[in-house]
CSV table of C-alpha atoms and ligand atoms in Angstrom, one decimal:
chain,number,residue,atom,x,y,z
A,1,MET,CA,-29.4,22.5,44.8
A,2,HIS,CA,-28.5,23.2,48.3
A,3,THR,CA,-27.1,19.8,48.9
A,4,LEU,CA,-24.1,20.6,46.7
A,5,SER,CA,-22.5,22.6,49.5
A,6,ASP,CA,-23.6,24.7,52.4
A,7,GLN,CA,-22.1,27.9,51.2
A,8,PRO,CA,-23.5,29.7,48.2
A,9,HIS,CA,-21.3,30.0,45.1
A,10,ILE,CA,-20.6,33.7,44.6
A,11,ILE,CA,-20.0,34.9,41.1
A,12,ALA,CA,-19.1,38.5,40.2
A,13,LEU,CA,-20.0,39.9,36.8
A,14,ALA,CA,-17.2,42.2,36.1
A,15,ASN,CA,-15.7,44.2,33.2
A,16,GLN,CA,-14.7,47.8,33.7
A,17,LYS,CA,-16.1,48.6,30.2
A,18,GLY,CA,-19.7,49.8,30.3
A,19,GLY,CA,-22.4,48.4,27.9
A,20,VAL,CA,-20.8,44.9,27.5
A,21,GLY,CA,-23.7,42.9,29.0
A,22,LYS,CA,-22.8,42.6,32.7
A,23,THR,CA,-26.3,43.6,33.9
A,24,THR,CA,-28.1,41.7,31.2
A,25,THR,CA,-26.1,38.6,32.0
A,26,ALA,CA,-26.6,39.1,35.8
A,27,ILE,CA,-30.3,39.2,35.4
A,28,ASN,CA,-30.7,36.4,32.9
A,29,LEU,CA,-28.1,34.0,34.3
A,30,ALA,CA,-29.7,34.5,37.7
A,31,ALA,CA,-33.1,33.6,36.2
A,32,GLY,CA,-31.6,30.6,34.4
A,33,LEU,CA,-30.0,29.3,37.6
A,34,ALA,CA,-33.3,29.8,39.4
A,35,GLU,CA,-35.2,27.9,36.7
A,36,LEU,CA,-32.8,25.0,37.3
A,37,GLY,CA,-34.1,24.8,40.9
A,38,ASN,CA,-31.5,27.0,42.7
A,39,ARG,CA,-32.1,29.7,45.2
A,40,VAL,CA,-30.4,32.7,43.7
A,41,LEU,CA,-29.6,36.2,45.0
A,42,LEU,CA,-28.6,39.1,42.7
A,43,VAL,CA,-26.7,41.9,44.5
A,44,ASP,CA,-26.8,45.1,42.5
A,45,ILE,CA,-23.7,47.1,43.3
A,46,ASP,CA,-23.9,49.6,40.4
A,47,PRO,CA,-25.3,53.0,41.5
A,48,GLN,CA,-27.1,53.1,38.2
A,49,GLY,CA,-29.3,50.3,39.6
A,50,ASN,CA,-30.0,48.8,36.2
A,51,SER,CA,-30.5,45.2,37.4
A,52,SER,CA,-32.9,46.5,40.1
A,53,THR,CA,-34.9,48.3,37.5
A,54,GLY,CA,-34.7,45.4,35.1
A,55,LEU,CA,-36.2,43.1,37.7
A,56,GLY,CA,-39.0,45.6,38.5
A,57,VAL,CA,-37.8,47.0,41.9
A,58,ARG,CA,-39.7,50.3,42.2
A,59,PRO,CA,-38.1,53.4,43.7
A,60,GLU,CA,-40.2,52.9,46.9
A,61,GLY,CA,-38.7,49.4,47.1
A,62,ARG,CA,-35.2,50.9,47.3
A,63,LYS,CA,-35.3,52.7,50.6
A,64,LEU,CA,-32.7,50.2,51.9
A,65,THR,CA,-30.2,49.0,49.3
A,66,SER,CA,-26.8,47.5,48.9
A,67,TYR,CA,-25.4,50.8,50.1
A,68,ASP,CA,-27.0,50.2,53.5
A,69,LEU,CA,-25.7,46.6,53.6
A,70,ILE,CA,-22.1,47.5,52.6
A,71,VAL,CA,-21.6,51.0,54.1
A,72,GLU,CA,-24.1,51.2,56.9
A,73,GLY,CA,-24.0,47.6,58.2
A,74,ALA,CA,-27.7,46.9,57.6
A,75,VAL,CA,-28.6,43.3,58.1
A,76,PRO,CA,-29.5,41.1,55.1
A,77,GLN,CA,-33.1,40.8,56.3
A,78,ASP,CA,-33.5,44.6,55.7
A,79,VAL,CA,-32.3,44.6,52.2
A,80,VAL,CA,-33.0,41.2,50.5
A,81,ARG,CA,-36.2,41.4,48.5
A,82,PRO,CA,-38.2,38.9,46.5
A,83,THR,CA,-38.6,39.5,42.7
A,84,GLY,CA,-41.4,38.5,40.3
A,85,VAL,CA,-39.2,35.4,39.4
A,86,PRO,CA,-39.7,32.4,41.7
A,87,SER,CA,-36.5,31.5,43.7
A,88,LEU,CA,-34.8,34.8,42.7
A,89,TRP,CA,-34.1,37.5,45.3
A,90,ILE,CA,-32.4,40.9,44.9
A,91,ILE,CA,-30.5,43.4,47.0
A,92,PRO,CA,-31.3,46.6,44.9
A,93,ALA,CA,-29.1,49.6,44.4
A,94,ASN,CA,-29.6,53.3,43.8
A,95,ALA,CA,-27.6,56.5,43.5
A,96,ASP,CA,-26.7,56.3,47.3
A,97,LEU,CA,-23.9,53.9,46.2
A,98,SER,CA,-22.2,56.5,44.1
A,99,SER,CA,-20.6,58.1,47.2
A,100,ALA,CA,-19.7,54.8,48.8
A,101,ASP,CA,-16.1,54.6,47.6
A,102,LEU,CA,-15.3,57.9,49.2
A,103,GLU,CA,-17.1,57.1,52.4
A,104,ILE,CA,-15.3,53.8,52.9
A,105,MET,CA,-11.9,54.9,51.6
A,106,SER,CA,-10.3,55.5,55.0
A,107,ARG,CA,-11.7,52.3,56.6
A,108,GLU,CA,-9.2,49.6,57.4
A,109,LYS,CA,-11.5,46.9,56.1
A,110,ARG,CA,-12.6,48.9,53.0
A,111,SER,CA,-12.1,46.0,50.6
A,112,PHE,CA,-13.8,43.4,52.8
A,113,LEU,CA,-17.1,45.1,53.5
A,114,LEU,CA,-19.1,43.2,50.9
A,115,HIS,CA,-17.3,40.0,51.8
A,116,ASP,CA,-18.1,40.3,55.4
A,117,ALA,CA,-21.7,41.3,54.7
A,118,LEU,CA,-22.3,38.2,52.5
A,119,HIS,CA,-20.6,35.8,54.8
A,120,GLN,CA,-22.4,36.8,58.0
A,121,PRO,CA,-24.4,34.1,59.8
A,122,LEU,CA,-27.7,36.0,59.1
A,123,MET,CA,-27.3,35.1,55.4
A,124,ASP,CA,-27.5,31.4,56.2
A,125,GLU,CA,-31.2,31.4,56.7
A,126,TYR,CA,-31.9,32.1,53.0
A,127,GLN,CA,-29.9,29.0,51.9
A,128,PHE,CA,-28.9,30.6,48.6
A,129,ASP,CA,-27.2,28.3,46.1
A,130,TYR,CA,-25.8,31.2,44.0
A,131,ILE,CA,-25.1,34.9,44.7
A,132,LEU,CA,-24.4,37.0,41.6
A,133,LEU,CA,-22.8,40.4,41.9
A,134,ASP,CA,-23.6,43.0,39.2
A,135,CYS,CA,-20.6,45.3,39.2
A,136,PRO,CA,-20.3,48.9,38.1
A,137,PRO,CA,-18.3,49.7,34.9
A,138,SER,CA,-15.1,50.6,36.6
A,139,LEU,CA,-12.3,49.0,38.7
A,140,SER,CA,-13.5,51.1,41.7
A,141,LEU,CA,-13.5,50.1,45.3
A,142,MET,CA,-16.9,48.6,44.8
A,143,THR,CA,-15.6,46.2,42.1
A,144,ILE,CA,-12.7,45.4,44.3
A,145,ASN,CA,-15.2,44.5,47.1
A,146,ALA,CA,-16.9,42.2,44.7
A,147,LEU,CA,-13.7,40.5,43.7
A,148,VAL,CA,-12.8,40.0,47.3
A,149,ALA,CA,-16.2,38.7,48.2
A,150,CYS,CA,-16.7,36.3,45.3
A,151,ASP,CA,-15.5,32.7,44.5
A,152,SER,CA,-15.2,33.4,40.8
A,153,VAL,CA,-15.5,36.1,38.2
A,154,LEU,CA,-17.6,35.8,35.0
A,155,VAL,CA,-16.5,38.4,32.4
A,156,PRO,CA,-18.9,39.4,29.7
A,157,LEU,CA,-17.0,40.3,26.6
A,158,GLN,CA,-18.7,42.2,23.8
A,159,CYS,CA,-17.6,41.1,20.4
A,160,GLU,CA,-16.2,44.4,19.2
A,161,PHE,CA,-12.9,46.1,18.5
A,162,PHE,CA,-10.7,46.7,21.6
A,163,ALA,CA,-12.7,44.1,23.5
A,164,LEU,CA,-9.6,42.2,24.5
A,165,GLU,CA,-7.6,45.3,25.4
A,166,GLY,CA,-9.7,46.0,28.5
A,167,LEU,CA,-9.4,42.4,29.5
A,168,SER,CA,-5.7,42.6,30.4
A,169,GLN,CA,-6.3,45.4,32.9
A,170,LEU,CA,-9.0,43.3,34.5
A,171,MET,CA,-6.8,40.2,34.6
A,172,LEU,CA,-4.0,42.3,36.4
A,173,THR,CA,-6.6,43.5,38.9
A,174,ILE,CA,-7.7,39.9,39.5
A,175,ARG,CA,-4.1,38.9,40.0
A,176,ASP,CA,-3.6,41.7,42.6
A,177,VAL,CA,-6.7,40.7,44.5
A,178,ARG,CA,-5.6,37.1,44.5
A,179,ARG,CA,-2.2,38.1,46.0
A,180,SER,CA,-3.6,40.5,48.6
A,181,ALA,CA,-7.1,39.4,49.7
A,182,ASN,CA,-8.7,36.5,48.0
A,183,PRO,CA,-6.1,33.7,47.1
A,184,SER,CA,-8.8,31.3,45.9
A,185,LEU,CA,-10.4,33.7,43.5
A,186,ARG,CA,-11.1,31.8,40.2
A,187,ILE,CA,-12.1,33.0,36.8
A,188,GLU,CA,-15.5,31.3,36.1
A,189,GLY,CA,-15.2,32.2,32.5
A,190,ILE,CA,-15.4,34.7,29.7
A,191,VAL,CA,-18.8,34.9,28.0
A,192,LEU,CA,-19.1,36.4,24.5
A,193,THR,CA,-22.1,38.7,24.4
A,194,MET,CA,-24.0,40.4,21.6
A,195,TYR,CA,-22.6,37.7,19.4
A,196,ASP,CA,-23.6,38.3,15.7
A,197,LEU,CA,-21.8,36.5,12.9
A,198,ARG,CA,-23.1,39.0,10.4
A,199,ASN,CA,-20.6,41.4,12.0
A,200,LYS,CA,-17.1,40.4,10.8
A,201,LEU,CA,-15.6,41.5,14.1
A,202,THR,CA,-17.6,38.8,16.0
A,203,ALA,CA,-15.7,35.9,14.4
A,204,GLN,CA,-12.4,37.7,14.8
A,205,VAL,CA,-12.9,38.6,18.5
A,206,GLU,CA,-14.1,35.0,19.2
A,207,ALA,CA,-11.0,33.5,17.4
A,208,ASP,CA,-8.7,35.8,19.4
A,209,ALA,CA,-10.4,35.1,22.7
A,210,ARG,CA,-10.4,31.4,22.2
A,211,ALA,CA,-6.7,31.4,21.1
A,212,THR,CA,-5.5,33.5,24.0
A,213,MET,CA,-7.9,32.4,26.8
A,214,GLY,CA,-8.6,28.8,25.7
A,215,GLU,CA,-10.9,26.9,28.0
A,216,LEU,CA,-11.8,30.0,30.0
A,217,VAL,CA,-14.1,31.1,27.1
A,218,MET,CA,-17.5,29.7,27.8
A,219,LYS,CA,-18.9,27.4,25.1
A,220,THR,CA,-22.2,29.2,25.2
A,221,THR,CA,-22.3,32.5,23.4
A,222,ILE,CA,-25.1,35.1,23.8
A,223,PRO,CA,-26.6,36.3,20.5
A,224,ARG,CA,-27.5,39.8,19.8
A,225,ASN,CA,-31.3,39.6,20.2
A,226,VAL,CA,-33.8,42.4,20.4
A,227,ARG,CA,-36.0,40.5,22.9
A,228,VAL,CA,-33.0,40.6,25.3
A,229,SER,CA,-32.9,44.4,25.2
A,230,GLU,CA,-36.7,44.8,25.4
A,231,ALA,CA,-37.1,42.6,28.5
A,232,PRO,CA,-35.9,45.1,31.2
A,233,SER,CA,-38.5,47.7,30.2
A,234,HIS,CA,-41.1,45.0,31.0
A,235,ALA,CA,-39.3,44.4,34.3
A,236,MET,CA,-38.6,40.8,33.5
A,237,PRO,CA,-35.7,38.6,32.5
A,238,VAL,CA,-35.9,37.6,28.9
A,239,LEU,CA,-36.5,34.0,30.1
A,240,THR,CA,-40.0,35.0,31.3
A,241,TYR,CA,-40.6,37.9,28.8
A,242,GLU,CA,-40.0,35.7,25.7
A,243,PRO,CA,-39.1,32.2,26.9
A,244,LEU,CA,-38.4,30.8,23.5
A,245,SER,CA,-36.4,33.7,22.1
A,246,LYS,CA,-32.8,33.0,21.0
A,247,GLY,CA,-31.6,35.1,24.0
A,248,ALA,CA,-33.6,33.1,26.5
A,249,VAL,CA,-32.4,29.8,25.0
A,250,ALA,CA,-28.8,31.1,25.2
A,251,TYR,CA,-29.0,32.2,28.8
A,252,ARG,CA,-30.5,28.9,29.8
A,253,ALA,CA,-27.6,27.2,28.2
A,254,LEU,CA,-25.2,29.4,30.0
A,255,ALA,CA,-26.8,28.6,33.3
A,256,LYS,CA,-26.5,24.9,32.6
A,257,GLU,CA,-22.9,25.3,31.6
A,258,ILE,CA,-22.1,27.1,34.8
A,259,ALA,CA,-24.1,24.7,37.0
A,260,LEU,CA,-22.3,21.8,35.4
A,261,ARG,CA,-18.8,23.3,36.0
A,262,ARG,CA,-19.7,23.7,39.6
A,263,LYS,CA,-20.4,20.0,39.8
A,264,ASN,CA,-17.4,18.9,37.8
A,265,PRO,CA,-14.9,21.7,38.5
A,266,MET,CA,-12.3,22.0,35.7
A,267,LEU,CA,-9.0,23.8,35.8
A,268,THR,CA,-10.0,27.4,35.3
A,269,GLU,CA,-7.2,28.8,37.3
A,270,ALA,CA,-5.6,31.1,34.7
B,1,ADP,P1,-23.4,46.7,31.3
B,1,ADP,O1,-24.1,46.2,32.5
B,1,ADP,O2,-22.1,45.9,31.1
B,1,ADP,O3,-23.2,48.1,31.2
B,1,ADP,P2,-25.8,46.0,29.8
B,1,ADP,O4,-26.1,44.6,30.3
B,1,ADP,O5,-26.6,47.1,30.5
B,1,ADP,O6,-24.3,46.3,30.0
B,1,ADP,O7,-26.0,46.0,28.3
B,1,ADP,C1,-25.8,47.3,27.5
B,1,ADP,C2,-26.9,47.4,26.5
B,1,ADP,O8,-26.8,46.4,25.6
B,1,ADP,C3,-28.3,47.4,27.1
B,1,ADP,O9,-29.1,48.3,26.4
B,1,ADP,C4,-28.8,46.0,26.8
B,1,ADP,O10,-30.2,45.9,26.7
B,1,ADP,C5,-28.1,45.7,25.5
B,1,ADP,N1,-27.8,44.2,25.4
B,1,ADP,C6,-27.1,43.5,26.2
B,1,ADP,N2,-27.0,42.2,25.7
B,1,ADP,C7,-27.8,42.2,24.6
B,1,ADP,C8,-28.1,41.1,23.7
B,1,ADP,N3,-27.7,39.9,23.8
B,1,ADP,N4,-28.9,41.5,22.6
B,1,ADP,C9,-29.3,42.7,22.4
B,1,ADP,N5,-29.0,43.8,23.3
B,1,ADP,C10,-28.3,43.5,24.4
B,2,MG,MG1,-24.7,47.3,34.2
């Protein structure tokens, strides 16, 4: 709740691999945190705009987007929109964002544009408790902007072969951002997605991840669940689409685990 601190807790959902559950986790974690009584903003910074579509933002609702906020300096009041979920707002994205990296490349503050946009005084009136950043599947300048703007990174890890390989590249990038632009950047955690013990690799990836990353791996795992994949086509989080499904139950547990960590911060400095 907003009494915890005056500033929203900003979490980036990042992994340069596509299809690992960044967007699904962004939408459903956002809905879970909102259900707990928080005011939540989801910022879509993937030009594919999947989290915008998954929350039912129609093309006509995307005239002004995260591109306008980040590249053009639009004010939050022009881009923050309500969603069908109470206490959940979104800044949508569309294909405009695909040229953003090139457009901002020569700017001196190119890595700080999202940071400065989210920390401007005009954001204060919304009194957000959490801001989630749904990153594109790359370590592009947009992802760097998210790592510079956020307090912590939550890394969705799909339980499949090579899952851990990509992680070391991401960890190096996080280390670079810490050294250069955001010294207090924390790792919120690694969340195992599409978890399915009928697949032998799931247990193996989990064992490897917990052995090498320890406490950083969230206790909550997200099961592979068809309701989770159906929900976006109904423009809803799975928490509203099928509130008692395994996927919805898991995302509620993840929201609680993250909210609890915020109240009792543990050592997640890795
Ligand atoms: P990313 O944003 O990392 O590219 P997505 O969140 O879009 O990944 O997920 C990739 C695909 O996997 C989507 O089709 C999504 O519906 C599906 N998916 C994600 N999580 C689950 C899950 N827990 N159960 C079933 N399908 C899932
Ligand atoms: Mg995505």
